[in-house]
Amino acid sequence: MIRPDVRPWWAGLVLGGAIVLGSLPGARAQEILYDPENPAFEDETRPTGEEESDETPGESGEGEVLYDPENQGFEDETDGAPALREPSASNATTSFQNTELTLIAGTGIFVDLASDAPGEDLFETSTELGLSIAHDASANLRAVMGARVSHRAARPEGGPWRAYDEIALDEAYILWRKGRWRLALGNLRTPWGSTDITRPGDVINPTDLRSPGSAGAFGATLPQLTAEVTYAFDAWTLSALVVPFFRPNDVALFGQDSALATRQNPFIAEQLPFVLLAQDLLDPSVWPHAQPLLQATRRPMATPANMSAGLRATSTLANTDLGLGVFYGWDRTPKIIIDEDLRTLLSIIAEDGQFFADFDAIGFTARNPETLAMSQRISAKAETGQTLMSAEFQRRLTLVADAARYIGPIGVRADVAFSPGRIFYTTEFEPVTRASVFAALGLSYERLLSDERALALTLEGFWLHPFAAESAVQRLFHPSGEGGAETRLLLFEGGYYGVAGALNWGTGFWKIDVQGGALLSLAPGDVIAQIALERPIVGGARARLSANVFAGPDPAETLSLGGVWSANDQIALSVVGRF
């Protein structure tokens, strides 16, 4: 089954923290999921009567080929996924035979279907090169090192090209297994939960939210320094992990069509005027380097007091895989507080457009006389020690429960994540802390059509519900009234719910695979969709033709992802290879 690895766009300030972008498969973000519990998949290569190994294999976190994530005791006797294959015995004279080198390369060009927004990037290119080395030092020890380099360029209508490069460490870790024990240490991805698309329980790793729909990362989870130890009891498995340092989401605040604050998103542009001011003041060559500094005025220091930790137990009961976990980490939606006078003054400066051209304060005041009194009030507040602007991260506790099983050929998966407190924003853009529950129920159908073709369908319903400020649940965890009793939540008032689906179909016609994904929110009512045709061309390379479509209400009236991105409908042609 093709499982698109997509994550929620940065809910940050717009969404208050958590919703999934959808099931739109990215060029580098696909995993092949083979479920031995699914009756549609039979392991033809296992000799009749041969028993499976009792040793629990370790999960690599490589994220490319997963064999039944709900059944972590499954092993593929036909080599299968490198991370789950039993390492071969070490031989001093032929040690390089135990080393695997994987090269992943992709490049694509993206063209907007229409020029319907000022400053819109009509043409974009994205190129990425990744390298992964995996070495089996012994039958119990494996080391993996991965890195990637990417290049992105964009050109607005009538403007020059902007181009950026990035070099990043991908997954890099040591995996040790012995008997019932498993230890992983390094730069890891640690997925929790069982659903394939919305994944409410996947709360441990940060997410790259900068380029949805591109040939590069498409809402992909980012690895982070993690230590995880697992012990397999007779009937259940217990895992404990520690994340020593905080890592935020990678977010585009400005400078590209999918950025949080653009002039096509008037609400955020008005509430965060300093973001557009930075865009006007800074040269485009330094935009990517400056944006992380604008996300928060304070981040958790790299001290033991700020580490995150989690505990998860899994078991199988009545042919149903069950999981229960708790994670104490950080809410990656910053809590932003801006003095109203300062916010108004910055908005006027941004709208004036002349101040950064001549830096004439007298002329600016003459054009905007109301700013004189604002400046005096701001100065008086600063003299008394008042905080005029802060953006900080706060702690977040999440309880996760999940279940998965097959009923005939149909896979049924469910996730529920409960947080006693997380950040949401009101319609006045004031941060409030609310208890919330995020749940998803998914159905999947997978069928092998031939040795090289498969059909995979996934449909999920999701529901994100922040509890009302006066509810018993909210009062239980926040008796002091932190939830904003007299306010309405931005986007999430009454809940955020809808359906998401994914399709992968090997047609057999000219070796073309059809891939598609869509997210439809019933409240507030928007659509995000992608359709793609893909086929092999030479060696391990595949060509891909895709189209992205976004639709939603006018952002000036109702804030939604589809509405914010409605000017970004595009087609793309890309080539991706794995060697």
Coordinates of C-alpha atoms in Angstrom, one line a residue:
M1 CA 0.0 0.0 0.0
I2 CA 1.4 3.4 -0.9
R3 CA 1.3 5.6 2.2
P4 CA 1.8 9.3 1.6
D5 CA 3.9 10.8 4.3
V6 CA 2.2 14.1 4.7
R7 CA 1.8 16.2 7.8
P8 CA -0.4 19.1 8.8
W9 CA 0.5 22.5 7.6
W10 CA 1.8 24.8 10.3
A11 CA -1.3 25.5 12.2
G12 CA 0.7 28.0 14.2
L13 CA -1.0 31.3 14.2
V14 CA -3.7 30.5 11.7
L15 CA -4.9 27.2 13.0
G16 CA -3.8 27.3 16.6
G17 CA -1.8 24.2 16.4
A18 CA -3.1 21.1 14.7
I19 CA -4.7 20.0 11.6
V20 CA -3.5 17.9 8.7
L21 CA -2.8 19.4 5.3
G22 CA -4.2 16.2 3.7
S23 CA -3.2 13.2 1.8
L24 CA -1.5 14.8 -1.2
P25 CA 1.5 12.6 -2.0
G26 CA 4.8 14.4 -2.4
A27 CA 7.6 13.4 -4.7
R28 CA 9.9 12.2 -2.0
A29 CA 7.4 11.4 0.6
Q30 CA 6.0 8.0 -0.3
E31 CA 6.3 4.8 1.7
I32 CA 5.4 1.3 0.6
L33 CA 3.4 -0.4 3.3
Y34 CA 3.1 -4.1 3.2
D35 CA 0.5 -5.5 5.6
P36 CA 0.8 -9.2 6.2
E37 CA -2.4 -9.1 8.2
N38 CA -4.3 -8.0 5.1
P39 CA -5.7 -11.1 3.4
A40 CA -5.2 -9.4 0.1
F41 CA -1.4 -9.7 0.6
E42 CA 0.1 -13.1 0.7
D43 CA 3.8 -13.8 1.2
E44 CA 4.3 -16.3 -1.7
T45 CA 8.0 -16.8 -0.9
R46 CA 7.6 -18.3 2.6
P47 CA 7.8 -22.1 2.5
T48 CA 4.8 -23.8 3.7
G49 CA 4.8 -24.4 7.4
E50 CA 7.8 -22.1 8.0
E51 CA 7.5 -20.1 11.2
E52 CA 8.2 -16.4 11.6
S53 CA 11.1 -15.3 13.7
D54 CA 10.3 -14.6 17.3
E55 CA 12.8 -11.8 17.5
T56 CA 11.3 -8.4 17.4
P57 CA 12.9 -6.4 14.6
G58 CA 13.9 -2.8 15.2
E59 CA 12.3 0.1 13.4
S60 CA 14.8 2.2 11.5
G61 CA 12.9 5.4 11.2
E62 CA 14.1 5.6 7.6
G63 CA 10.5 6.0 6.6
E64 CA 10.7 4.6 3.1
V65 CA 9.6 0.9 3.4
L66 CA 7.5 -0.2 6.3
Y67 CA 6.3 -3.7 6.9
D68 CA 3.1 -3.7 8.9
P69 CA 3.7 -0.9 11.5
E70 CA 0.9 -2.3 13.6
N71 CA 2.7 -5.6 13.9
Q72 CA 6.2 -4.8 15.0
G73 CA 7.1 -8.4 15.3
F74 CA 6.7 -9.1 11.6
E75 CA 9.8 -9.9 9.6
D76 CA 10.0 -10.4 5.9
E77 CA 12.0 -13.5 4.9
T78 CA 12.6 -12.1 1.4
D79 CA 14.9 -9.3 2.4
G80 CA 12.3 -6.5 2.2
A81 CA 13.0 -3.3 4.0
P82 CA 16.7 -2.7 4.8
A83 CA 15.9 -1.4 8.2
L84 CA 13.9 -4.4 9.3
R85 CA 16.0 -7.1 7.5
E86 CA 18.1 -9.1 9.9
P87 CA 21.7 -7.8 9.5
S88 CA 24.1 -10.3 8.0
A89 CA 27.0 -11.6 10.1
S90 CA 30.1 -9.4 10.2
N91 CA 33.1 -10.4 8.2
A92 CA 36.4 -8.6 8.6
T93 CA 37.5 -9.3 5.0
T94 CA 34.2 -8.4 3.4
S95 CA 32.8 -5.7 5.7
F96 CA 31.6 -3.5 2.8
Q97 CA 29.2 -6.2 1.7
N98 CA 27.2 -5.2 4.8
T99 CA 27.0 -1.6 3.7
E100 CA 24.0 -0.2 1.7
L101 CA 24.3 3.1 -0.2
T102 CA 21.1 4.8 -1.3
L103 CA 20.9 7.8 -3.5
I104 CA 17.6 9.8 -3.9
A105 CA 17.4 12.5 -6.5
G106 CA 14.5 14.6 -7.7
T107 CA 13.8 17.8 -9.6
G108 CA 10.6 19.5 -10.7
I109 CA 9.1 22.6 -12.3
F110 CA 5.8 24.1 -11.1
V111 CA 3.7 26.5 -13.0
D112 CA 0.7 28.4 -11.7
L113 CA -2.5 28.0 -13.6
A114 CA -3.4 31.7 -13.4
S115 CA -1.9 35.0 -12.3
D116 CA -4.6 36.0 -9.9
A117 CA -2.7 37.6 -7.0
P118 CA -0.2 40.4 -6.8
G119 CA 3.4 39.3 -6.3
E120 CA 2.5 35.6 -6.9
D121 CA 5.2 33.2 -7.9
L122 CA 4.2 32.0 -11.3
F123 CA 7.2 29.6 -11.8
E124 CA 9.0 27.6 -9.3
T125 CA 11.7 24.9 -9.4
S126 CA 12.7 22.4 -6.7
T127 CA 15.7 20.1 -6.8
E128 CA 16.8 17.7 -4.0
L129 CA 19.6 15.2 -3.6
G130 CA 19.7 12.8 -0.7
L131 CA 22.3 10.2 0.4
S132 CA 21.8 7.5 3.0
I133 CA 24.5 5.0 4.2
A134 CA 23.5 2.0 6.3
H135 CA 26.1 -0.3 7.7
D136 CA 25.6 -3.6 9.7
A137 CA 28.5 -3.7 12.0
S138 CA 27.2 -7.1 13.5
A139 CA 24.1 -9.1 13.7
N140 CA 22.9 -6.8 16.5
L141 CA 24.3 -3.4 15.5
R142 CA 23.4 -1.1 12.6
A143 CA 24.4 2.5 11.9
V144 CA 22.6 4.8 9.5
M145 CA 23.7 8.2 8.2
G146 CA 21.6 10.3 5.9
A147 CA 21.9 13.9 4.5
R148 CA 20.2 15.9 1.8
V149 CA 20.9 19.1 -0.2
S150 CA 18.1 21.0 -1.8
H151 CA 17.7 24.0 -4.1
R152 CA 14.5 26.0 -4.7
A153 CA 13.9 28.9 -7.1
A154 CA 10.9 31.1 -7.7
R155 CA 10.0 33.9 -10.0
P156 CA 7.0 36.3 -9.5
E157 CA 5.3 37.9 -12.4
G158 CA 7.5 40.7 -13.7
G159 CA 10.1 40.1 -11.1
P160 CA 13.6 38.5 -10.8
W161 CA 14.3 34.9 -9.8
R162 CA 14.9 34.1 -6.1
A163 CA 17.0 31.0 -5.4
Y164 CA 18.0 29.3 -2.1
D165 CA 19.9 26.2 -1.1
E166 CA 19.9 24.1 2.0
I167 CA 22.0 21.3 3.4
A168 CA 20.5 19.3 6.2
L169 CA 21.2 16.2 8.2
D170 CA 18.5 13.6 7.8
E171 CA 18.1 10.5 9.8
A172 CA 21.4 9.5 11.4
Y173 CA 21.4 7.0 14.3
I174 CA 22.7 3.8 15.8
L175 CA 20.3 0.8 16.3
W176 CA 21.2 -2.0 18.7
R177 CA 19.1 -5.1 19.2
K178 CA 19.6 -8.0 21.5
G179 CA 16.9 -10.5 22.5
R180 CA 13.9 -8.6 23.8
W181 CA 15.8 -5.3 23.9
R182 CA 16.1 -2.6 21.3
L183 CA 17.9 0.7 21.6
A184 CA 18.0 3.5 19.0
L185 CA 20.0 6.7 19.5
G186 CA 20.5 9.6 17.1
N187 CA 18.5 11.8 14.7
L188 CA 15.2 9.9 14.5
R189 CA 11.6 10.1 13.3
T190 CA 9.3 8.5 15.9
P191 CA 5.8 8.0 14.5
W192 CA 2.9 7.2 16.9
G193 CA -0.6 6.2 16.0
S194 CA -2.1 4.0 13.3
T195 CA -4.0 6.2 10.9
D196 CA -2.4 6.8 7.5
I197 CA -3.3 10.4 6.6
T198 CA -4.3 12.7 9.4
R199 CA -2.4 10.9 12.2
P200 CA -3.6 12.7 15.4
G201 CA -1.1 10.8 17.5
D202 CA 2.0 11.7 15.6
V203 CA 3.0 14.5 18.0
I204 CA 6.7 13.9 18.7
N205 CA 8.6 15.2 15.7
P206 CA 8.5 18.7 14.2
T207 CA 7.3 19.2 10.6
D208 CA 8.6 21.0 7.6
L209 CA 5.7 23.2 6.5
R210 CA 7.5 25.5 4.0
S211 CA 6.6 24.0 0.6
P212 CA 3.3 22.1 0.4
G213 CA 2.9 20.5 -3.0
S214 CA 6.5 20.9 -4.1
A215 CA 8.9 18.3 -5.2
G216 CA 10.8 18.7 -2.0
A217 CA 9.4 18.2 1.5
F218 CA 5.6 18.2 1.5
G219 CA 4.7 18.6 5.1
A220 CA 7.3 15.9 5.9
T221 CA 8.2 15.1 9.5
L222 CA 11.7 16.2 10.5
P223 CA 14.1 14.0 12.5
Q224 CA 15.4 15.2 15.8
L225 CA 17.9 14.0 18.4
T226 CA 16.1 11.1 20.2
A227 CA 17.0 8.2 22.5
E228 CA 14.5 5.3 22.5
V229 CA 14.6 2.0 24.3
T230 CA 12.1 -0.8 23.8
Y231 CA 11.5 -4.1 25.7
A232 CA 9.2 -6.8 24.3
F233 CA 7.3 -8.7 27.0
D234 CA 5.5 -11.9 26.1
A235 CA 2.2 -10.2 25.4
W236 CA 3.0 -6.6 25.0
T237 CA 5.8 -4.1 24.2
L238 CA 6.9 -1.0 26.2
S239 CA 8.9 1.8 24.7
A240 CA 10.4 4.9 26.4
L241 CA 12.0 7.9 24.6
V242 CA 13.7 11.1 25.5
V243 CA 14.1 14.1 23.2
P244 CA 16.8 16.3 24.9
F245 CA 16.4 19.5 22.9
F246 CA 13.5 21.4 21.5
R247 CA 13.2 21.8 17.7
P248 CA 10.4 24.0 16.2
N249 CA 8.5 23.4 13.0
D250 CA 10.2 24.8 9.8
V251 CA 7.8 27.5 8.7
A252 CA 7.6 30.0 5.8
L253 CA 6.4 33.3 7.4
F254 CA 6.8 35.4 4.2
G255 CA 8.4 35.4 0.8
Q256 CA 6.6 32.6 -0.9
D257 CA 3.0 31.8 -2.0
S258 CA 2.5 29.2 0.8
A259 CA 3.8 31.5 3.5
L260 CA 1.7 32.3 6.6
A261 CA 1.7 36.1 6.3
T262 CA 1.0 37.3 2.8
R263 CA -1.0 40.2 1.5
Q264 CA -3.5 37.6 0.2
N265 CA -4.1 36.7 3.8
P266 CA -5.3 40.1 5.2
F267 CA -6.1 38.8 8.7
I268 CA -2.6 37.5 9.5
A269 CA -1.0 40.5 7.7
E270 CA -2.9 42.8 9.9
Q271 CA -2.3 40.9 13.1
L272 CA 1.4 40.3 12.4
P273 CA 2.6 43.5 10.7
F274 CA 6.2 43.0 11.8
V275 CA 6.4 40.0 9.4
L276 CA 5.6 42.0 6.3
L277 CA 7.8 44.8 7.6
A278 CA 10.7 42.3 7.7
Q279 CA 9.9 41.3 4.1
D280 CA 10.0 44.9 2.9
L281 CA 13.1 45.8 4.9
L282 CA 15.3 42.7 4.2
D283 CA 16.9 41.7 1.0
P284 CA 15.4 38.5 -0.5
S285 CA 18.8 36.8 -0.3
V286 CA 18.5 36.6 3.5
W287 CA 14.8 35.9 3.9
P288 CA 15.2 32.2 4.8
H289 CA 17.9 33.0 7.4
A290 CA 15.8 35.7 9.1
Q291 CA 12.5 33.9 9.4
P292 CA 13.5 31.5 12.2
L293 CA 14.4 34.6 14.3
L294 CA 10.9 36.0 13.8
Q295 CA 9.0 32.9 15.0
A296 CA 9.6 33.5 18.7
T297 CA 11.2 36.0 21.0
R298 CA 12.2 33.1 23.3
R299 CA 12.8 29.4 22.8
P300 CA 13.4 26.6 25.3
M301 CA 17.1 26.5 26.2
A302 CA 19.0 23.3 25.7
T303 CA 19.0 22.3 29.3
P304 CA 17.7 19.1 31.0
A305 CA 14.7 21.0 32.4
N306 CA 13.4 21.5 28.9
M307 CA 13.7 18.0 27.5
S308 CA 10.7 16.0 26.3
A309 CA 9.8 12.4 27.1
G310 CA 7.3 9.8 26.2
L311 CA 6.1 6.3 27.1
R312 CA 4.2 3.9 24.9
A313 CA 2.8 0.4 25.3
T314 CA 1.5 -1.7 22.4
S315 CA -0.1 -5.1 22.3
T316 CA -2.4 -7.3 20.2
L317 CA -5.7 -8.5 21.6
A318 CA -8.3 -10.4 19.6
N319 CA -6.4 -9.8 16.4
T320 CA -6.5 -6.0 17.1
D321 CA -3.3 -4.0 17.5
L322 CA -3.6 -1.6 20.4
G323 CA -1.4 1.3 21.5
L324 CA -1.5 3.7 24.4
G325 CA 1.1 6.4 24.9
V326 CA 1.8 9.7 26.8
F327 CA 4.2 12.4 25.6
Y328 CA 5.2 15.4 27.6
G329 CA 6.8 17.9 25.2
W330 CA 6.2 21.4 23.7
D331 CA 3.4 23.0 21.9
R332 CA 5.0 24.1 18.6
T333 CA 2.4 26.8 18.2
P334 CA 4.0 29.9 19.8
K335 CA 1.9 32.0 22.2
I336 CA 2.2 35.5 20.7
I337 CA 1.2 38.6 22.7
I338 CA 1.5 42.0 21.1
D339 CA 0.6 45.3 22.7
E340 CA -2.3 46.8 20.8
D341 CA -0.7 50.2 20.3
L342 CA 2.5 48.6 19.0
R343 CA 0.5 46.4 16.6
T344 CA -1.4 49.3 15.2
L345 CA 1.7 51.4 14.8
L346 CA 3.5 48.6 12.9
S347 CA 0.5 48.1 10.7
I348 CA 0.4 51.7 9.8
I349 CA 4.2 51.6 9.0
A350 CA 3.6 48.6 6.8
E351 CA 0.7 50.2 4.9
D352 CA 2.5 53.5 4.5
G353 CA 5.1 52.0 2.3
Q354 CA 7.3 55.2 2.3
F355 CA 9.0 55.1 5.7
F356 CA 11.6 52.4 4.8
A357 CA 12.3 54.3 1.5
D358 CA 13.4 57.6 3.1
F359 CA 13.4 56.8 6.9
D360 CA 11.8 60.3 7.4
A361 CA 10.1 60.1 10.8
I362 CA 8.8 63.7 10.5
G363 CA 7.3 63.0 7.1
F364 CA 5.8 59.7 8.3
T365 CA 4.2 61.5 11.3
A366 CA 2.8 64.2 9.0
R367 CA 1.2 61.6 6.8
N368 CA -0.1 59.7 9.9
P369 CA -0.6 62.2 12.7
E370 CA -2.3 59.6 14.9
T371 CA 1.0 57.7 15.3
L372 CA 2.4 60.5 17.5
A373 CA 0.1 59.7 20.5
M374 CA 0.7 55.9 19.9
S375 CA 4.4 56.4 20.1
Q376 CA 4.1 58.3 23.3
R377 CA 2.0 55.6 24.9
I378 CA 4.3 52.9 23.7
S379 CA 7.3 54.7 25.2
A380 CA 5.5 55.2 28.5
K381 CA 4.7 51.4 28.7
A382 CA 8.3 50.6 28.0
E383 CA 9.5 52.9 30.7
T384 CA 7.3 51.1 33.3
G385 CA 8.7 47.7 32.2
Q386 CA 5.7 46.4 30.4
T387 CA 6.3 43.6 27.8
L388 CA 5.3 45.0 24.4
M389 CA 5.7 41.9 22.4
S390 CA 6.4 38.2 23.3
A391 CA 6.3 35.0 21.4
E392 CA 7.1 31.9 23.5
F393 CA 6.4 28.2 23.4
Q394 CA 4.7 26.4 26.3
R395 CA 4.6 22.8 27.5
R396 CA 2.0 20.4 26.2
L397 CA 1.0 17.0 27.4
T398 CA -0.6 14.6 25.0
L399 CA -2.3 11.2 25.6
V400 CA -2.6 9.0 22.6
A401 CA -4.7 5.8 22.1
D402 CA -4.8 3.9 18.8
A403 CA -6.2 0.7 17.4
A404 CA -5.9 -1.2 14.1
R405 CA -7.2 -4.4 12.6
Y406 CA -8.4 -6.0 9.4
I407 CA -12.0 -7.1 8.9
G408 CA -11.7 -9.2 5.8
P409 CA -9.9 -7.1 3.2
I410 CA -10.8 -3.8 4.9
G411 CA -8.3 -2.2 7.3
V412 CA -9.8 -0.3 10.2
R413 CA -7.6 2.2 12.1
A414 CA -8.5 4.8 14.8
D415 CA -6.4 7.4 16.7
V416 CA -7.5 9.6 19.5
A417 CA -5.1 12.3 21.0
F418 CA -6.2 14.3 24.0
S419 CA -4.3 17.4 25.2
P420 CA -5.2 19.1 28.6
G421 CA -3.9 22.3 27.2
R422 CA -2.8 23.7 23.8
I423 CA -2.6 27.0 22.2
F424 CA -5.5 28.3 20.0
Y425 CA -6.2 31.9 18.8
T426 CA -9.4 33.9 19.1
T427 CA -10.9 36.0 16.3
E428 CA -9.2 39.0 18.0
F429 CA -5.9 37.1 17.6
E430 CA -5.5 36.6 21.4
P431 CA -3.8 33.3 22.4
V432 CA -5.9 31.1 24.8
T433 CA -5.1 27.7 26.3
R434 CA -7.8 25.1 25.7
A435 CA -8.2 21.4 26.4
S436 CA -8.8 19.6 23.1
V437 CA -9.3 16.2 21.5
F438 CA -8.1 15.2 17.9
A439 CA -9.5 12.0 16.6
A440 CA -9.5 10.1 13.2
L441 CA -11.1 6.9 12.0
G442 CA -9.8 5.4 8.8
L443 CA -10.7 2.6 6.4
S444 CA -8.3 1.2 3.8
Y445 CA -8.4 -1.4 1.1
E446 CA -5.3 -2.8 -0.6
R447 CA -5.2 -5.4 -3.4
L448 CA -2.3 -6.8 -5.4
L449 CA -3.4 -6.6 -9.0
S450 CA -0.2 -8.3 -10.3
D451 CA 3.4 -8.6 -9.3
E452 CA 4.1 -5.0 -10.2
R453 CA 0.6 -3.4 -9.7
A454 CA -1.5 -2.6 -6.7
L455 CA -4.6 -0.8 -5.8
A456 CA -4.8 1.1 -2.5
L457 CA -7.6 3.2 -1.2
T458 CA -7.8 5.1 2.1
L459 CA -10.6 7.2 3.6
E460 CA -10.4 8.9 6.9
G461 CA -12.8 11.1 8.9
F462 CA -11.1 13.6 11.3
W463 CA -12.4 15.8 14.1
L464 CA -10.4 18.4 16.1
H465 CA -12.5 19.7 19.0
P466 CA -11.3 22.4 21.5
F467 CA -13.5 22.2 24.6
A468 CA -15.5 25.3 25.3
A469 CA -14.2 27.7 27.9
E470 CA -17.0 27.0 30.3
S471 CA -17.0 23.2 29.8
A472 CA -16.4 20.9 32.7
V473 CA -13.3 19.4 30.9
Q474 CA -11.8 22.9 30.5
R475 CA -12.5 23.9 34.1
L476 CA -11.0 20.7 35.3
F477 CA -7.6 21.4 33.8
H478 CA -7.8 25.2 33.8
P479 CA -9.8 26.4 36.8
S480 CA -8.3 29.9 36.6
G481 CA -10.1 30.5 33.3
E482 CA -7.3 30.6 30.8
G483 CA -9.6 29.6 27.9
G484 CA -11.1 33.0 27.2
A485 CA -14.7 32.7 28.3
E486 CA -16.1 35.6 26.3
T487 CA -14.2 35.0 23.0
R488 CA -14.7 32.9 19.9
L489 CA -11.9 30.8 18.5
L490 CA -10.3 31.5 15.1
L491 CA -11.3 28.8 12.7
F492 CA -11.9 26.2 15.4
E493 CA -15.0 27.5 17.0
G494 CA -17.4 24.6 17.0
G495 CA -14.7 22.2 15.9
Y496 CA -12.7 21.5 12.7
Y497 CA -13.9 18.3 11.0
G498 CA -14.0 16.7 7.6
V499 CA -12.8 13.8 5.5
A500 CA -9.5 13.0 3.7
G501 CA -8.8 10.3 1.2
A502 CA -5.9 8.8 -0.8
L503 CA -5.6 6.7 -3.9
N504 CA -2.8 4.7 -5.5
W505 CA -3.6 2.6 -8.5
G506 CA -1.3 0.8 -10.8
T507 CA -3.3 0.9 -14.0
G508 CA -1.1 -1.4 -16.1
F509 CA -1.5 1.0 -19.0
W510 CA 1.9 2.1 -20.2
K511 CA 3.1 1.4 -16.6
I512 CA 1.2 4.5 -15.4
D513 CA 0.3 4.8 -11.7
V514 CA -2.5 7.1 -10.7
Q515 CA -2.1 8.8 -7.4
G516 CA -4.5 11.2 -5.7
G517 CA -5.3 12.8 -2.4
A518 CA -7.8 15.3 -1.1
L519 CA -8.9 16.9 2.1
L520 CA -12.4 18.3 2.5
S521 CA -13.2 20.2 5.7
L522 CA -17.0 20.5 6.4
A523 CA -16.2 23.3 8.8
P524 CA -15.1 25.9 7.7
G525 CA -15.5 24.5 4.2
D526 CA -12.5 24.2 2.0
V527 CA -10.8 21.8 -0.4
I528 CA -7.2 20.8 -0.9
A529 CA -6.6 18.2 -3.6
Q530 CA -3.9 16.7 -5.8
I531 CA -3.9 14.3 -8.7
A532 CA -0.8 12.8 -10.3
L533 CA 0.3 10.4 -13.0
E534 CA 3.6 8.6 -12.5
R535 CA 5.5 6.1 -14.6
P536 CA 9.1 4.6 -14.7
I537 CA 11.3 6.1 -17.4
V538 CA 14.8 4.6 -17.0
G539 CA 16.5 2.7 -14.2
G540 CA 15.2 3.8 -10.9
A541 CA 13.9 7.1 -12.2
R542 CA 10.2 7.9 -12.5
A543 CA 8.4 10.8 -14.2
R544 CA 5.5 12.5 -12.5
L545 CA 2.8 14.9 -13.8
S546 CA 0.7 16.4 -11.1
A547 CA -1.9 19.2 -10.4
N548 CA -2.7 20.9 -7.1
V549 CA -6.0 22.6 -6.5
F550 CA -7.0 24.8 -3.6
A551 CA -10.5 26.2 -2.9
G552 CA -12.1 27.9 0.0
P553 CA -13.9 31.0 1.3
D554 CA -12.4 34.5 1.0
P555 CA -9.7 34.9 3.7
A556 CA -11.1 38.3 4.4
E557 CA -14.3 36.7 5.6
T558 CA -13.4 33.2 6.8
L559 CA -10.0 31.9 7.4
S560 CA -9.2 28.5 5.9
L561 CA -6.2 26.8 4.2
G562 CA -8.0 26.3 0.9
G563 CA -9.0 30.0 0.9
V564 CA -5.5 31.3 1.8
W565 CA -3.9 29.2 -1.0
S566 CA -6.7 29.6 -3.5
A567 CA -4.4 31.6 -5.8
N568 CA -1.8 28.7 -5.9
D569 CA -3.5 26.2 -8.2
Q570 CA -0.6 24.8 -10.2
I571 CA 0.7 22.0 -12.4
A572 CA 4.0 20.3 -12.0
L573 CA 6.3 18.0 -13.9
S574 CA 9.0 16.3 -11.9
V575 CA 11.5 13.4 -12.1
V576 CA 12.4 11.4 -9.0
G577 CA 14.8 8.5 -8.7
R578 CA 16.0 6.1 -6.1
F579 CA 19.2 4.2 -6.8

